[in-house]
Amino acid sequence: MTVDPGAHAAGPVRLRTALGSLPAYTPGRPATLRDGLVAYKISSNENPFPPLPSVLDVVRDAAAGLNRYPDMAVTALTEALAARLGVPAARISTGPGSVGVLDQLVRATCDDGDEVVFAWRSFEAYPILTTLAGAVPVMVPLAPGARHDLDAMADAVTERTRLVLVCTPNNPTGTSVGAAELDAFLDRVPPHVLVVIDEAYLEFVDAPDAPDALAVHAARPNVVVLRTFSKAYGLAGLRVGYAVAHEPVAEALRKAALPFGVGSLAQVAAVASLDAFDELDVRVKEIVAERERVVAALREQGWDIPDQQANFVWFDLGEDTAAFAQACDAEGLTVRPYLTDGVRATIAEPEANDRLVEVAGRFLASR
Ligand SMILES: *Cc1c(COP(=O)(O)O)cnc(C)c1O
């Protein structure tokens, strides 16, 4: 008898009903190859610079110990972060990317049917992790200018709310919240509701009114700061991020963490990258300068681009979203389209940025 391994793929196995309402995660596609044109994948907000030689060296050395489990307590990285941020090590919880830490946050706070409030559009992982945990996403539309509507988010908090996610700068719209509006918002959130400030793009922020999230955290027991080594630090491939939370919360996050979630290479690379931050910051400043150059050129063409604070640019395109993404793809640029909302394009090598400006100019002229 032969068995067709595909025959029972949709068989009687019972899966969780929550999965039925989940979109499959859409990863950034590799750029389309075209003759004579260097293709650029500017759809995943990756750092265009290769890893620092000093970081590669420690990763190579650590690779000799891959037969061993990583340090489950992530001791060296936790202590390095504590020293750098000026917070007790007990307030830090690490995870496999800040998405991994976000998963800890949802699972540490939400029982079935509890609510997680966040802006929409915002980071794709928010509704997915919330739904997977059995919690209910409460998505609050962005205000005009593609900014968080913090008043509406405070209004959306109910008896069932356990978690509020504030993404600043917001992925994919690039706008950041102001310190004063964040404070006014936090005054309205009950103290038993945890508020996460997702600062994945913190290092690229230069808005004078941006909040000091660590200071906000220090003053408010229900505020958590979420950060990653994937963007400014250029370690997206290694998967490491962290939260700064008050002790009872940080301890809960460590309990909710996948054991050995942060690999040994990720741990040494993150420590080495903290040590090399001045060198990395030169690159961050170059990316910010490129962002400003691109945004100025696009506005000059007539695009209405909101204030951009991360390492990408948001095009508010509505029904033209797919057509713009196609126009970019035809020129070897893979961007990230969002249904009928708009397109996010990562600031990358100057040549890629130049080409983006060109394509956008032609698109606008023919619109
Ligand atoms: C990229 C990103 C993260 C970080 O993801 P990692 O899991 O750390 O790679 C977190 N939040 C937002 C909003 C992001 O855009």
Short mmCIF file of C-alpha atoms and ligand atoms in Angstrom, two decimals:
data_model
loop_
_atom_site.label_atom_id
_atom_site.label_comp_id
_atom_site.label_asym_id
_atom_site.label_seq_id
_atom_site.Cartn_x
_atom_site.Cartn_y
_atom_site.Cartn_z
CA MET A 1 0.00 0.00 0.00
CA THR A 2 1.29 3.47 -0.81
CA VAL A 3 0.54 6.42 1.39
CA ASP A 4 0.22 9.88 -0.09
CA PRO A 5 1.72 12.13 2.58
CA GLY A 6 -0.49 14.98 1.40
CA ALA A 7 -3.73 13.02 1.59
CA HIS A 8 -4.45 13.81 5.22
CA ALA A 9 -3.14 17.35 5.28
CA ALA A 10 -6.66 18.69 5.84
CA GLY A 11 -7.76 15.66 7.88
CA PRO A 12 -9.54 15.44 11.21
CA VAL A 13 -6.85 17.10 13.35
CA ARG A 14 -8.51 19.77 15.47
CA LEU A 15 -6.73 23.10 15.48
CA ARG A 16 -7.52 26.17 17.56
CA THR A 17 -10.37 28.25 16.18
CA ALA A 18 -8.31 31.41 16.79
CA LEU A 19 -6.05 30.35 13.91
CA GLY A 20 -8.94 30.68 11.47
CA SER A 21 -9.05 34.45 11.90
CA LEU A 22 -5.30 34.88 11.46
CA PRO A 23 -3.70 36.12 8.28
CA ALA A 24 -0.54 34.25 7.36
CA TYR A 25 2.42 36.51 8.22
CA THR A 26 3.57 38.17 4.98
CA PRO A 27 7.35 38.26 4.96
CA GLY A 28 9.21 40.80 2.88
CA ARG A 29 9.82 39.22 -0.53
CA PRO A 30 13.29 39.27 -2.10
CA ALA A 31 13.61 41.90 -4.82
CA THR A 32 12.76 40.90 -8.37
CA LEU A 33 15.85 40.35 -10.51
CA ARG A 34 16.12 42.37 -13.69
CA ASP A 35 18.90 42.58 -16.25
CA GLY A 36 21.37 45.37 -15.69
CA LEU A 37 19.70 46.60 -12.53
CA VAL A 38 20.84 45.97 -8.95
CA ALA A 39 17.76 44.86 -7.02
CA TYR A 40 17.07 46.20 -3.53
CA LYS A 41 14.81 44.65 -0.89
CA ILE A 42 13.51 47.69 0.93
CA SER A 43 10.50 45.96 2.44
CA SER A 44 11.68 44.81 5.87
CA ASN A 45 13.35 47.84 7.48
CA GLU A 46 16.68 46.06 7.66
CA ASN A 47 19.94 47.89 8.22
CA PRO A 48 21.72 48.14 4.85
CA PHE A 49 25.19 48.01 6.45
CA PRO A 50 26.89 44.62 6.96
CA PRO A 51 27.76 43.53 10.51
CA LEU A 52 30.75 45.28 12.11
CA PRO A 53 33.99 43.27 11.87
CA SER A 54 34.33 43.36 15.67
CA VAL A 55 30.85 41.83 16.03
CA LEU A 56 31.53 39.17 13.39
CA ASP A 57 34.70 38.21 15.28
CA VAL A 58 32.92 37.44 18.56
CA VAL A 59 30.16 35.59 16.69
CA ARG A 60 32.77 33.46 14.90
CA ASP A 61 34.55 32.70 18.19
CA ALA A 62 31.28 31.84 19.94
CA ALA A 63 30.35 29.49 17.10
CA ALA A 64 32.98 27.05 18.45
CA GLY A 65 30.68 26.45 21.42
CA LEU A 66 27.50 25.67 19.51
CA ASN A 67 27.27 22.19 21.04
CA ARG A 68 26.37 23.88 24.37
CA TYR A 69 23.04 25.44 25.34
CA PRO A 70 23.10 29.21 25.67
CA ASP A 71 23.11 30.87 29.09
CA MET A 72 19.41 30.60 29.92
CA ALA A 73 19.56 33.65 32.20
CA VAL A 74 21.24 35.73 29.45
CA THR A 75 23.49 37.08 32.22
CA ALA A 76 26.18 38.98 30.32
CA LEU A 77 23.75 40.78 28.02
CA THR A 78 21.33 41.59 30.83
CA GLU A 79 24.16 43.09 32.89
CA ALA A 80 25.52 45.02 29.91
CA LEU A 81 22.06 46.45 29.22
CA ALA A 82 21.51 47.33 32.89
CA ALA A 83 24.82 49.20 33.00
CA ARG A 84 24.18 51.01 29.75
CA LEU A 85 20.59 52.02 30.54
CA GLY A 86 21.16 52.73 34.22
CA VAL A 87 18.42 50.34 35.41
CA PRO A 88 18.63 47.33 37.75
CA ALA A 89 19.23 44.03 35.91
CA ALA A 90 16.06 42.70 37.55
CA ARG A 91 14.05 45.06 35.34
CA ILE A 92 15.26 43.53 32.09
CA SER A 93 13.76 40.59 30.22
CA THR A 94 15.27 39.45 26.92
CA GLY A 95 13.76 37.37 24.14
CA PRO A 96 14.18 36.14 20.57
CA GLY A 97 13.64 39.52 18.95
CA SER A 98 11.37 42.10 20.51
CA VAL A 99 8.57 40.15 18.84
CA GLY A 100 9.56 37.31 21.18
CA VAL A 101 9.39 39.68 24.15
CA LEU A 102 6.03 41.00 22.93
CA ASP A 103 4.77 37.43 22.96
CA GLN A 104 5.92 37.17 26.59
CA LEU A 105 4.06 40.40 27.35
CA VAL A 106 0.76 39.22 25.89
CA ARG A 107 0.99 35.78 27.48
CA ALA A 108 1.99 37.24 30.85
CA THR A 109 -0.98 39.64 30.97
CA CYS A 110 -3.92 38.21 29.00
CA ASP A 111 -6.37 35.45 29.81
CA ASP A 112 -8.84 34.26 27.17
CA GLY A 113 -10.97 37.16 25.96
CA ASP A 114 -8.88 39.92 27.54
CA GLU A 115 -8.26 42.91 25.33
CA VAL A 116 -5.11 44.42 23.82
CA VAL A 117 -5.48 47.99 22.54
CA PHE A 118 -3.24 49.33 19.80
CA ALA A 119 -3.32 51.75 16.89
CA TRP A 120 -4.10 50.61 13.37
CA ARG A 121 -2.38 50.63 11.08
CA SER A 122 0.59 49.60 13.16
CA PHE A 123 2.98 46.66 13.45
CA GLU A 124 1.63 43.50 11.74
CA ALA A 125 2.72 41.26 14.62
CA TYR A 126 0.36 42.95 17.14
CA PRO A 127 -2.95 41.40 16.01
CA ILE A 128 -1.26 38.06 15.33
CA LEU A 129 0.37 37.64 18.76
CA THR A 130 -2.76 38.92 20.50
CA THR A 131 -5.06 36.48 18.71
CA LEU A 132 -2.64 33.56 19.15
CA ALA A 133 -2.69 34.14 22.91
CA GLY A 134 -6.51 33.94 22.94
CA ALA A 135 -6.84 37.67 23.60
CA VAL A 136 -8.87 40.16 21.56
CA PRO A 137 -7.19 42.88 19.47
CA VAL A 138 -8.84 46.31 19.81
CA MET A 139 -7.56 48.31 16.87
CA VAL A 140 -7.93 52.09 17.10
CA PRO A 141 -7.71 53.95 13.76
CA LEU A 142 -4.83 56.38 13.35
CA ALA A 143 -5.61 60.10 13.47
CA PRO A 144 -5.11 62.33 10.40
CA GLY A 145 -1.40 62.60 9.61
CA ALA A 146 -0.98 58.83 10.25
CA ARG A 147 -0.38 59.52 13.96
CA HIS A 148 -1.53 57.61 17.03
CA ASP A 149 -4.91 58.87 18.27
CA LEU A 150 -4.01 58.59 21.94
CA ASP A 151 -7.33 60.07 23.12
CA ALA A 152 -9.28 57.45 21.18
CA MET A 153 -6.93 54.76 22.51
CA ALA A 154 -7.59 55.85 26.10
CA ASP A 155 -11.33 55.80 25.30
CA ALA A 156 -10.96 52.22 24.02
CA VAL A 157 -9.71 50.90 27.39
CA THR A 158 -12.37 48.73 29.09
CA GLU A 159 -12.70 46.39 32.08
CA ARG A 160 -11.15 43.68 29.88
CA THR A 161 -8.08 45.65 28.76
CA ARG A 162 -4.80 44.21 30.03
CA LEU A 163 -2.33 45.68 27.58
CA VAL A 164 -1.94 48.82 25.46
CA LEU A 165 0.75 48.95 22.75
CA VAL A 166 2.13 52.34 21.70
CA CYS A 167 4.44 52.02 18.70
CA THR A 168 6.67 55.09 18.44
CA PRO A 169 7.85 55.74 15.82
CA ASN A 170 4.93 53.85 14.35
CA ASN A 171 5.60 51.03 11.92
CA PRO A 172 4.60 51.50 9.07
CA THR A 173 3.69 55.22 9.14
CA GLY A 174 6.93 56.56 10.68
CA THR A 175 5.28 59.10 13.01
CA SER A 176 6.23 59.42 16.67
CA VAL A 177 4.13 60.45 19.66
CA GLY A 178 4.97 63.62 21.61
CA ALA A 179 6.15 63.51 25.23
CA ALA A 180 3.29 65.71 26.48
CA GLU A 181 0.53 63.78 24.70
CA LEU A 182 2.00 60.50 25.94
CA ASP A 183 1.95 61.78 29.53
CA ALA A 184 -1.65 62.98 29.22
CA PHE A 185 -2.58 59.59 27.78
CA LEU A 186 -0.85 57.65 30.56
CA ASP A 187 -2.67 59.76 33.15
CA ARG A 188 -5.91 58.36 31.71
CA VAL A 189 -4.90 54.67 31.66
CA PRO A 190 -5.78 52.75 34.85
CA PRO A 191 -2.66 51.65 36.79
CA HIS A 192 -3.50 47.93 36.43
CA VAL A 193 -3.29 48.15 32.62
CA LEU A 194 0.22 47.61 31.25
CA VAL A 195 1.35 50.09 28.59
CA VAL A 196 4.15 48.99 26.25
CA ILE A 197 6.16 51.64 24.43
CA ASP A 198 7.57 49.83 21.40
CA GLU A 199 10.75 51.69 20.49
CA ALA A 200 12.07 49.42 17.73
CA TYR A 201 13.22 52.52 15.82
CA LEU A 202 14.30 54.69 18.77
CA GLU A 203 17.84 55.28 17.52
CA PHE A 204 16.56 56.97 14.34
CA VAL A 205 14.38 59.50 16.20
CA ASP A 206 15.37 63.17 16.14
CA ALA A 207 12.05 64.87 16.95
CA PRO A 208 12.66 67.39 19.74
CA ASP A 209 9.35 66.51 21.45
CA ALA A 210 9.93 62.72 21.47
CA PRO A 211 9.36 61.09 24.87
CA ASP A 212 12.17 59.76 27.06
CA ALA A 213 10.53 56.36 27.46
CA LEU A 214 12.97 55.12 30.10
CA ALA A 215 12.18 58.14 32.28
CA VAL A 216 8.46 57.58 31.72
CA HIS A 217 8.95 53.94 32.73
CA ALA A 218 10.87 54.99 35.85
CA ALA A 219 7.98 57.22 36.95
CA ARG A 220 5.14 54.79 36.17
CA PRO A 221 4.98 51.17 37.40
CA ASN A 222 2.67 50.14 34.52
CA VAL A 223 4.97 51.29 31.70
CA VAL A 224 7.26 48.90 29.81
CA VAL A 225 9.87 49.89 27.22
CA LEU A 226 10.40 47.43 24.36
CA ARG A 227 13.58 47.53 22.24
CA THR A 228 15.40 45.46 19.65
CA PHE A 229 18.83 44.77 18.22
CA SER A 230 17.28 44.13 14.78
CA LYS A 231 17.19 47.63 13.31
CA ALA A 232 19.82 50.22 14.33
CA TYR A 233 22.14 47.51 15.66
CA GLY A 234 21.85 45.50 12.44
CA LEU A 235 21.33 42.07 14.06
CA ALA A 236 17.95 41.13 12.55
CA GLY A 237 19.24 37.69 11.59
CA LEU A 238 20.20 36.76 15.15
CA ARG A 239 16.87 37.50 16.91
CA VAL A 240 17.37 39.42 20.13
CA GLY A 241 15.35 42.12 21.86
CA TYR A 242 14.45 43.16 25.40
CA ALA A 243 11.94 44.84 27.66
CA VAL A 244 12.59 47.19 30.56
CA ALA A 245 9.79 46.65 33.08
CA HIS A 246 9.27 47.07 36.81
CA GLU A 247 10.32 43.99 38.79
CA PRO A 248 6.99 42.15 39.15
CA VAL A 249 6.34 42.54 35.42
CA ALA A 250 9.90 41.68 34.38
CA GLU A 251 9.76 38.56 36.52
CA ALA A 252 6.46 37.56 34.90
CA LEU A 253 8.02 38.06 31.47
CA ARG A 254 10.95 35.80 32.34
CA LYS A 255 8.45 33.15 33.49
CA ALA A 256 6.52 33.47 30.22
CA ALA A 257 9.68 33.25 28.10
CA LEU A 258 10.54 30.28 25.94
CA PRO A 259 13.46 28.52 27.68
CA PHE A 260 16.80 29.21 25.94
CA GLY A 261 14.99 31.57 23.55
CA VAL A 262 18.01 33.82 23.03
CA GLY A 263 20.80 31.86 21.35
CA SER A 264 24.45 32.07 22.33
CA LEU A 265 25.52 33.88 19.13
CA ALA A 266 22.76 36.44 19.62
CA GLN A 267 23.89 37.03 23.22
CA VAL A 268 27.56 37.69 22.39
CA ALA A 269 26.69 39.74 19.29
CA ALA A 270 24.35 41.97 21.28
CA VAL A 271 26.97 42.59 23.99
CA ALA A 272 29.61 43.38 21.36
CA SER A 273 27.18 45.71 19.58
CA LEU A 274 26.46 47.63 22.78
CA ASP A 275 30.23 48.05 23.17
CA ALA A 276 30.50 49.24 19.55
CA PHE A 277 27.52 51.57 19.65
CA ASP A 278 29.51 54.69 18.75
CA GLU A 279 30.60 53.01 15.54
CA LEU A 280 27.04 51.85 14.80
CA ASP A 281 25.67 55.29 15.59
CA VAL A 282 27.71 56.79 12.73
CA ARG A 283 25.73 54.51 10.40
CA VAL A 284 22.45 55.38 12.10
CA LYS A 285 23.16 59.07 11.53
CA GLU A 286 23.87 58.37 7.84
CA ILE A 287 20.54 56.59 7.52
CA VAL A 288 18.76 59.49 9.24
CA ALA A 289 20.47 61.96 6.88
CA GLU A 290 19.35 59.84 3.92
CA ARG A 291 15.80 59.75 5.32
CA GLU A 292 15.74 63.53 5.53
CA ARG A 293 17.13 63.83 1.99
CA VAL A 294 14.51 61.42 0.59
CA VAL A 295 11.60 63.02 2.45
CA ALA A 296 12.63 66.50 1.29
CA ALA A 297 12.90 65.32 -2.34
CA LEU A 298 9.50 63.61 -2.19
CA ARG A 299 7.83 66.69 -0.69
CA GLU A 300 9.48 68.76 -3.40
CA GLN A 301 7.76 66.49 -5.95
CA GLY A 302 4.42 67.17 -4.26
CA TRP A 303 4.05 64.12 -2.01
CA ASP A 304 2.33 64.69 1.32
CA ILE A 305 4.70 62.76 3.60
CA PRO A 306 4.08 62.87 7.38
CA ASP A 307 7.01 63.63 9.70
CA GLN A 308 9.23 60.52 9.44
CA GLN A 309 11.18 59.37 12.50
CA ALA A 310 12.31 55.82 11.64
CA ASN A 311 14.45 54.16 8.93
CA PHE A 312 11.66 54.07 6.35
CA VAL A 313 9.25 56.33 4.46
CA TRP A 314 5.46 56.03 4.43
CA PHE A 315 3.48 56.74 1.26
CA ASP A 316 -0.22 57.28 1.96
CA LEU A 317 -1.59 55.91 -1.33
CA GLY A 318 -5.07 54.55 -0.74
CA GLU A 319 -6.33 52.73 -3.83
CA ASP A 320 -3.01 53.40 -5.63
CA THR A 321 -1.07 51.22 -3.18
CA ALA A 322 -0.72 48.13 -5.40
CA ALA A 323 0.08 50.20 -8.51
CA PHE A 324 2.86 52.06 -6.70
CA ALA A 325 4.33 48.82 -5.33
CA GLN A 326 4.28 47.43 -8.87
CA ALA A 327 5.99 50.51 -10.26
CA CYS A 328 8.73 50.08 -7.65
CA ASP A 329 9.07 46.36 -8.34
CA ALA A 330 9.46 47.03 -12.07
CA GLU A 331 12.52 49.13 -11.18
CA GLY A 332 14.05 46.47 -8.92
CA LEU A 333 12.76 47.88 -5.63
CA THR A 334 10.77 45.57 -3.40
CA VAL A 335 8.66 47.73 -1.09
CA ARG A 336 5.99 46.75 1.43
CA PRO A 337 2.40 47.43 0.31
CA TYR A 338 -0.46 47.48 2.86
CA LEU A 339 -3.74 46.64 1.10
CA THR A 340 -5.37 49.97 0.25
CA ASP A 341 -3.58 52.04 2.90
CA GLY A 342 -0.13 52.75 1.55
CA VAL A 343 3.43 51.63 0.99
CA ARG A 344 6.39 51.51 3.36
CA ALA A 345 9.86 51.78 1.84
CA THR A 346 13.02 51.26 3.88
CA ILE A 347 15.82 53.81 3.69
CA ALA A 348 18.73 51.80 2.29
CA GLU A 349 21.84 52.38 0.16
CA PRO A 350 21.92 55.86 -1.46
CA GLU A 351 21.46 54.28 -4.91
CA ALA A 352 18.28 52.54 -3.75
CA ASN A 353 17.03 55.77 -2.17
CA ASP A 354 17.73 57.71 -5.38
CA ARG A 355 15.83 55.16 -7.40
CA LEU A 356 12.89 55.30 -4.99
CA VAL A 357 12.70 59.08 -5.40
CA GLU A 358 12.82 58.69 -9.20
CA VAL A 359 10.07 56.08 -9.31
CA ALA A 360 7.92 58.12 -6.92
CA GLY A 361 8.35 61.25 -9.03
CA ARG A 362 7.31 59.47 -12.22
CA PHE A 363 4.39 57.80 -10.45
CA LEU A 364 3.08 61.08 -9.08
CA ALA A 365 3.39 62.77 -12.48
CA SER A 366 1.32 60.00 -14.12
CA ARG A 367 -1.25 59.73 -11.34
C1 LIG B 1 11.01 45.47 13.54
C2 LIG B 1 10.08 45.74 14.67
C3 LIG B 1 10.24 45.08 15.90
C4 LIG B 1 11.42 44.22 16.14
O1 LIG B 1 11.29 42.95 15.76
P1 LIG B 1 12.40 41.93 16.22
O2 LIG B 1 11.57 40.76 16.62
O3 LIG B 1 13.14 42.50 17.37
O4 LIG B 1 13.25 41.71 15.03
C5 LIG B 1 9.40 45.39 16.94
N1 LIG B 1 8.43 46.29 16.81
C6 LIG B 1 8.27 46.96 15.66
C7 LIG B 1 7.23 47.99 15.59
C8 LIG B 1 9.07 46.68 14.56
O5 LIG B 1 8.87 47.34 13.42
#
